[in-house]
CSV table of C-alpha atoms in Angstrom, one decimal:
chain,number,residue,atom,x,y,z
A,1,GLY,CA,181.6,90.2,57.2
A,2,GLY,CA,178.8,88.0,55.8
A,3,GLY,CA,181.2,85.1,55.3
A,4,ALA,CA,182.3,85.1,58.9
A,5,ALA,CA,178.7,85.4,60.2
A,6,ARG,CA,177.6,82.5,57.9
A,7,GLY,CA,180.6,80.4,59.2
A,8,PHE,CA,179.7,81.1,62.8
A,9,ALA,CA,176.1,80.1,62.2
A,10,ARG,CA,177.1,76.9,60.4
A,11,GLU,CA,179.5,75.9,63.1
A,12,ASN,CA,176.9,76.4,65.8
A,13,GLY,CA,174.0,74.9,64.0
A,14,LEU,CA,172.0,78.1,63.9
A,15,PRO,CA,169.5,79.2,61.2
A,16,VAL,CA,170.4,82.4,59.3
A,17,SER,CA,168.4,85.4,58.1
A,18,VAL,CA,169.5,88.3,56.1
A,19,ARG,CA,168.4,92.0,56.5
A,20,GLY,CA,168.9,94.3,53.5
A,21,GLY,CA,166.9,97.5,53.4
A,22,GLY,CA,164.5,96.2,56.1
A,23,HIS,CA,161.3,96.8,54.1
A,24,ASN,CA,160.2,93.1,53.9
A,25,ILE,CA,156.6,92.9,54.9
A,26,ALA,CA,156.8,89.2,55.6
A,27,GLY,CA,159.5,89.8,58.2
A,28,ARG,CA,161.9,87.3,56.8
A,29,ALA,CA,164.9,89.4,57.8
A,30,VAL,CA,164.3,88.6,61.4
A,31,ILE,CA,164.7,85.1,63.0
A,32,ASP,CA,164.3,83.7,66.5
A,33,ASP,CA,167.2,81.8,68.1
A,34,GLY,CA,169.4,82.3,65.0
A,35,VAL,CA,171.8,84.7,63.4
A,36,MET,CA,170.6,87.8,61.5
A,37,ILE,CA,173.2,89.1,59.0
A,38,ASP,CA,172.5,92.9,58.8
A,39,LEU,CA,173.6,94.5,55.6
A,40,SER,CA,172.1,97.9,56.4
A,41,THR,CA,175.6,99.6,56.9
A,42,MET,CA,176.5,98.7,53.3
A,43,GLN,CA,175.3,102.0,51.8
A,44,ASP,CA,177.9,102.7,49.0
A,45,VAL,CA,176.6,103.4,45.5
A,46,ASP,CA,179.3,103.6,42.9
A,47,VAL,CA,178.2,104.9,39.4
A,48,ASP,CA,180.2,104.5,36.3
A,49,PRO,CA,178.6,107.0,33.9
A,50,SER,CA,180.6,105.9,30.8
A,51,ALA,CA,179.7,102.2,31.2
A,52,ARG,CA,176.2,103.2,32.4
A,53,THR,CA,176.4,100.8,35.4
A,54,ALA,CA,176.1,101.1,39.2
A,55,ARG,CA,177.3,98.9,42.0
A,56,ALA,CA,175.4,99.2,45.3
A,57,GLY,CA,175.7,97.6,48.7
A,58,GLY,CA,173.0,95.2,50.0
A,59,GLY,CA,171.8,97.7,52.5
A,60,VAL,CA,170.9,100.5,50.0
A,61,VAL,CA,167.3,101.6,49.6
A,62,TRP,CA,166.0,102.9,46.3
A,63,SER,CA,165.9,106.6,47.4
A,64,GLY,CA,169.7,106.5,47.9
A,65,PHE,CA,170.3,104.5,44.7
A,66,ASN,CA,168.1,106.9,42.6
A,67,ALA,CA,169.8,110.0,44.0
A,68,ALA,CA,173.2,108.6,43.1
A,69,THR,CA,172.4,107.6,39.5
A,70,ALA,CA,170.2,110.7,38.8
A,71,ALA,CA,173.3,112.9,39.5
A,72,HIS,CA,174.6,111.5,36.2
A,73,GLY,CA,171.3,111.6,34.3
A,74,LEU,CA,170.8,107.9,34.6
A,75,ALA,CA,168.2,105.5,36.1
A,76,THR,CA,167.0,102.0,36.2
A,77,THR,CA,163.8,100.2,37.4
A,78,GLY,CA,163.5,100.5,41.1
A,79,GLY,CA,160.7,100.0,43.6
A,80,LEU,CA,157.3,101.6,43.7
A,81,VAL,CA,158.2,102.8,47.2
A,82,SER,CA,161.5,104.7,47.8
A,83,THR,CA,162.1,103.1,51.2
A,84,THR,CA,162.2,99.6,49.7
A,85,GLY,CA,165.7,97.9,49.7
A,86,ILE,CA,167.3,97.2,46.4
A,87,ALA,CA,168.3,93.6,47.6
A,88,GLY,CA,164.9,92.2,48.4
A,89,LEU,CA,163.2,93.9,45.5
A,90,THR,CA,165.7,92.7,42.9
A,91,LEU,CA,165.9,89.1,44.2
A,92,GLY,CA,162.1,88.9,44.0
A,93,GLY,CA,162.0,90.2,40.4
A,94,GLY,CA,161.5,93.9,41.0
A,95,LEU,CA,158.3,95.7,39.9
A,96,GLY,CA,158.8,99.4,39.5
A,97,TRP,CA,157.7,102.6,37.8
A,98,LEU,CA,160.1,102.3,34.9
A,99,MET,CA,159.4,98.7,34.0
A,100,PRO,CA,157.3,99.2,30.9
A,101,LYS,CA,160.3,100.8,29.2
A,102,TYR,CA,163.3,99.1,30.9
A,103,GLY,CA,161.9,95.8,32.3
A,104,LEU,CA,162.1,94.6,35.9
A,105,ALA,CA,164.9,95.4,38.3
A,106,ALA,CA,166.1,91.8,37.8
A,107,ASP,CA,166.2,92.4,34.0
A,108,ASN,CA,168.7,95.2,34.6
A,109,LEU,CA,170.9,93.2,37.0
A,110,VAL,CA,174.5,92.7,35.6
A,111,SER,CA,176.1,90.8,38.5
A,112,VAL,CA,175.8,89.9,42.2
A,113,GLU,CA,178.5,89.5,44.8
A,114,LEU,CA,177.3,86.5,46.8
A,115,VAL,CA,178.6,84.8,49.9
A,116,SER,CA,177.8,81.1,49.5
A,117,ALA,CA,176.7,78.7,52.2
A,118,SER,CA,180.3,77.5,52.5
A,119,GLY,CA,181.5,81.1,53.0
A,120,GLU,CA,183.0,81.5,49.6
A,121,VAL,CA,182.7,85.0,48.0
A,122,LEU,CA,181.5,84.7,44.4
A,123,ARG,CA,180.8,87.3,41.6
A,124,VAL,CA,177.8,85.8,39.9
A,125,SER,CA,176.9,86.9,36.4
A,126,GLU,CA,175.4,85.5,33.2
A,127,GLU,CA,178.9,84.6,32.1
A,128,SER,CA,180.3,83.2,35.3
A,129,ASP,CA,177.4,81.0,36.4
A,130,PRO,CA,174.3,81.3,34.2
A,131,ASP,CA,172.2,78.9,36.3
A,132,LEU,CA,172.8,80.6,39.6
A,133,PHE,CA,172.4,84.0,38.0
A,134,TRP,CA,169.0,82.9,36.6
A,135,ALA,CA,167.9,81.8,40.1
A,136,LEU,CA,169.0,85.1,41.7
A,137,ARG,CA,167.0,87.1,39.2
A,138,GLY,CA,163.6,86.5,40.8
A,139,GLY,CA,164.2,83.4,43.0
A,140,GLY,CA,163.7,85.4,46.2
A,141,GLY,CA,166.7,84.1,48.2
A,142,ASN,CA,168.2,81.0,49.8
A,143,PHE,CA,171.1,81.0,47.3
A,144,GLY,CA,173.5,82.8,49.6
A,145,VAL,CA,174.0,86.3,51.0
A,146,ALA,CA,173.8,88.9,48.3
A,147,THR,CA,176.1,91.7,49.4
A,148,THR,CA,176.6,93.8,46.3
A,149,PHE,CA,174.4,94.4,43.2
A,150,GLU,CA,175.5,95.7,39.8
A,151,TYR,CA,172.9,97.3,37.6
A,152,ARG,CA,172.6,98.4,34.0
A,153,LEU,CA,171.5,102.1,33.8
A,154,HIS,CA,169.6,104.1,31.2
A,155,PRO,CA,169.7,107.8,30.3
A,156,LEU,CA,166.7,109.5,32.0
A,157,THR,CA,166.4,112.9,33.7
A,158,ASP,CA,162.7,113.8,33.8
A,159,VAL,CA,159.4,112.1,34.6
A,160,THR,CA,155.8,113.2,35.1
A,161,ALA,CA,154.5,111.4,38.1
A,162,GLY,CA,151.7,111.6,40.7
A,163,LEU,CA,148.2,110.7,41.6
A,164,VAL,CA,144.8,111.2,39.9
A,165,ALA,CA,142.1,110.9,42.5
A,166,TYR,CA,138.3,110.3,42.5
A,167,PRO,CA,135.7,109.9,45.2
A,168,PHE,CA,135.8,106.5,46.8
A,169,ASP,CA,132.1,106.0,45.9
A,170,ALA,CA,133.2,106.0,42.3
A,171,ALA,CA,135.7,103.1,42.8
A,172,ARG,CA,133.8,100.6,40.7
A,173,ASP,CA,133.7,103.0,37.7
A,174,VAL,CA,137.2,104.2,38.2
A,175,LEU,CA,138.6,100.7,38.3
A,176,ARG,CA,136.5,99.7,35.3
A,177,PHE,CA,138.0,102.7,33.4
A,178,PHE,CA,141.5,101.7,34.6
A,179,ARG,CA,141.0,98.2,33.2
A,180,ASP,CA,139.8,99.5,29.8
A,181,PHE,CA,142.5,102.2,29.6
A,182,THR,CA,145.4,99.9,30.3
A,183,ALA,CA,144.0,97.2,27.9
A,184,GLY,CA,144.4,99.7,25.1
A,185,PRO,CA,147.5,100.7,23.2
A,186,LEU,CA,149.8,102.5,25.6
A,187,SER,CA,153.4,103.6,25.0
A,188,ASP,CA,156.3,102.1,27.0
A,189,ASP,CA,156.8,105.5,28.6
A,190,LEU,CA,153.7,105.1,30.7
A,191,MET,CA,153.2,103.2,33.9
A,192,VAL,CA,149.8,103.5,35.6
A,193,LEU,CA,148.4,101.7,38.6
A,194,GLY,CA,144.8,101.5,39.9
A,195,ALA,CA,144.5,101.8,43.6
A,196,LEU,CA,142.2,102.4,46.6
A,197,VAL,CA,144.1,104.8,48.9
A,198,HIS,CA,143.8,107.4,51.6
A,199,ALA,CA,144.0,111.0,50.6
A,200,PRO,CA,147.6,112.4,50.7
A,201,ASP,CA,146.6,115.5,52.6
A,202,GLY,CA,146.5,113.5,55.9
A,203,SER,CA,142.7,113.7,56.2
A,204,GLY,CA,142.3,110.0,56.1
A,205,ALA,CA,139.6,110.3,53.4
A,206,LYS,CA,139.3,107.2,51.2
A,207,LEU,CA,139.8,107.7,47.5
A,208,ALA,CA,139.8,105.7,44.3
A,209,ALA,CA,142.9,106.7,42.3
A,210,MET,CA,145.3,106.0,39.5
A,211,ALA,CA,149.0,106.5,40.1
A,212,VAL,CA,151.0,107.6,37.0
A,213,CYS,CA,154.6,107.8,35.9
A,214,HIS,CA,155.5,108.9,32.4
A,215,THR,CA,159.0,109.2,31.0
A,216,GLY,CA,158.0,111.0,27.8
A,217,SER,CA,157.9,114.7,26.9
A,218,LYS,CA,155.3,117.1,28.2
A,219,GLU,CA,153.6,116.9,24.8
A,220,GLU,CA,153.5,113.1,24.9
A,221,VAL,CA,152.1,113.2,28.4
A,222,ASP,CA,149.3,115.6,27.5
A,223,ARG,CA,148.4,113.4,24.5
A,224,GLU,CA,148.5,110.0,26.2
A,225,LEU,CA,146.9,111.0,29.5
A,226,PHE,CA,144.2,113.3,28.1
A,227,GLU,CA,141.4,110.8,28.6
A,228,LEU,CA,142.5,109.9,32.1
A,229,LEU,CA,143.0,113.5,33.2
A,230,THR,CA,139.7,114.7,31.8
A,231,LEU,CA,137.6,111.9,33.3
A,232,GLU,CA,134.7,113.4,35.3
A,233,GLY,CA,135.6,114.0,38.9
A,234,ALA,CA,139.4,113.8,38.5
A,235,GLN,CA,141.7,115.9,40.6
A,236,ALA,CA,145.3,115.5,39.4
A,237,GLY,CA,148.4,115.8,41.5
A,238,LEU,CA,150.9,115.3,38.7
A,239,SER,CA,154.3,116.9,38.9
A,240,TRP,CA,156.9,117.3,36.1
A,241,SER,CA,160.2,116.9,37.9
A,242,THR,CA,163.7,115.6,37.6
A,243,ILE,CA,164.4,112.1,38.8
A,244,LEU,CA,166.7,113.6,41.5
A,245,ARG,CA,163.8,115.6,42.9
A,246,LYS,CA,161.1,113.0,42.2
A,247,ARG,CA,160.2,112.4,45.8
A,248,GLU,CA,160.2,116.1,46.7
A,249,GLY,CA,158.3,117.0,43.5
A,250,TYR,CA,155.7,114.3,44.3
A,251,ARG,CA,155.1,115.8,47.7
A,252,ALA,CA,154.9,119.3,46.3
A,253,ALA,CA,152.2,118.2,43.9
A,254,PHE,CA,150.0,117.4,46.8
A,255,ALA,CA,150.7,120.6,48.7
A,256,GLY,CA,147.4,122.1,47.8
A,257,PHE,CA,145.4,118.9,47.6
A,258,ASP,CA,141.9,119.5,49.0
A,259,VAL,CA,139.8,116.3,49.3
A,260,GLU,CA,136.7,118.5,49.4
A,261,ARG,CA,137.4,119.6,45.9
A,262,VAL,CA,137.3,116.1,44.5
A,263,ALA,CA,134.1,116.3,42.5
A,264,ARG,CA,131.7,113.4,42.5
A,265,PHE,CA,132.4,111.0,39.7
A,266,GLY,CA,129.1,110.4,37.8
A,267,ALA,CA,128.2,106.7,37.5
A,268,ARG,CA,128.2,105.6,33.9
A,269,ASP,CA,126.4,102.7,32.3
């Protein structure tokens, strides 16, 4: 396991890297002339519906975690991208679609099973080691090999999510609107990101866009997103779907996406 690999590296004076979900853009999971501890086979997700907690292996990615918790009508803040590993995201703090309502992924962390530099297996929590637990919740690494994560879950079955797109030429006005819109009073049910993206239809066309996730009712969505959805030039690909089918529903929302139908957004003074 992780302890044996860490001991081998220490005895032979080799540097160590740890691979969790394998999404890390900086490539820190890979190291030359050293030992890479690969956690990708640790794919178990055990959900306790009564306690509203879940324990997941260090190789789990958010798509697998979300599917396991959604089967019980529960969720927690995960990554913006479903292929991101739970380990790297949580150890780095953990921005995600549900954070306005439930906080960062690290805010929902209950405990971590950690293999220390000496090879000792520890269960780290606020109660057992508050200083180390504080460091793990956003410190990014170098405190040991995190092999198992335990999270607090929240009742949630449905979201409204997707993309509202505008012509790329309107980017300045769209991002100005995004700035003003998000500076106003918004509910904790809403997460919205401003982005410059390629069209989801595969055409490669450049778009200005706002990505949305709302955990409220359909009526609350209609009320809170009215201004955003009626902005001149908007084409919405929003889908009301269960968390379990979130990724499939998101794709379905773009099935008829036609970049040629994105009307020109009129410049406003």
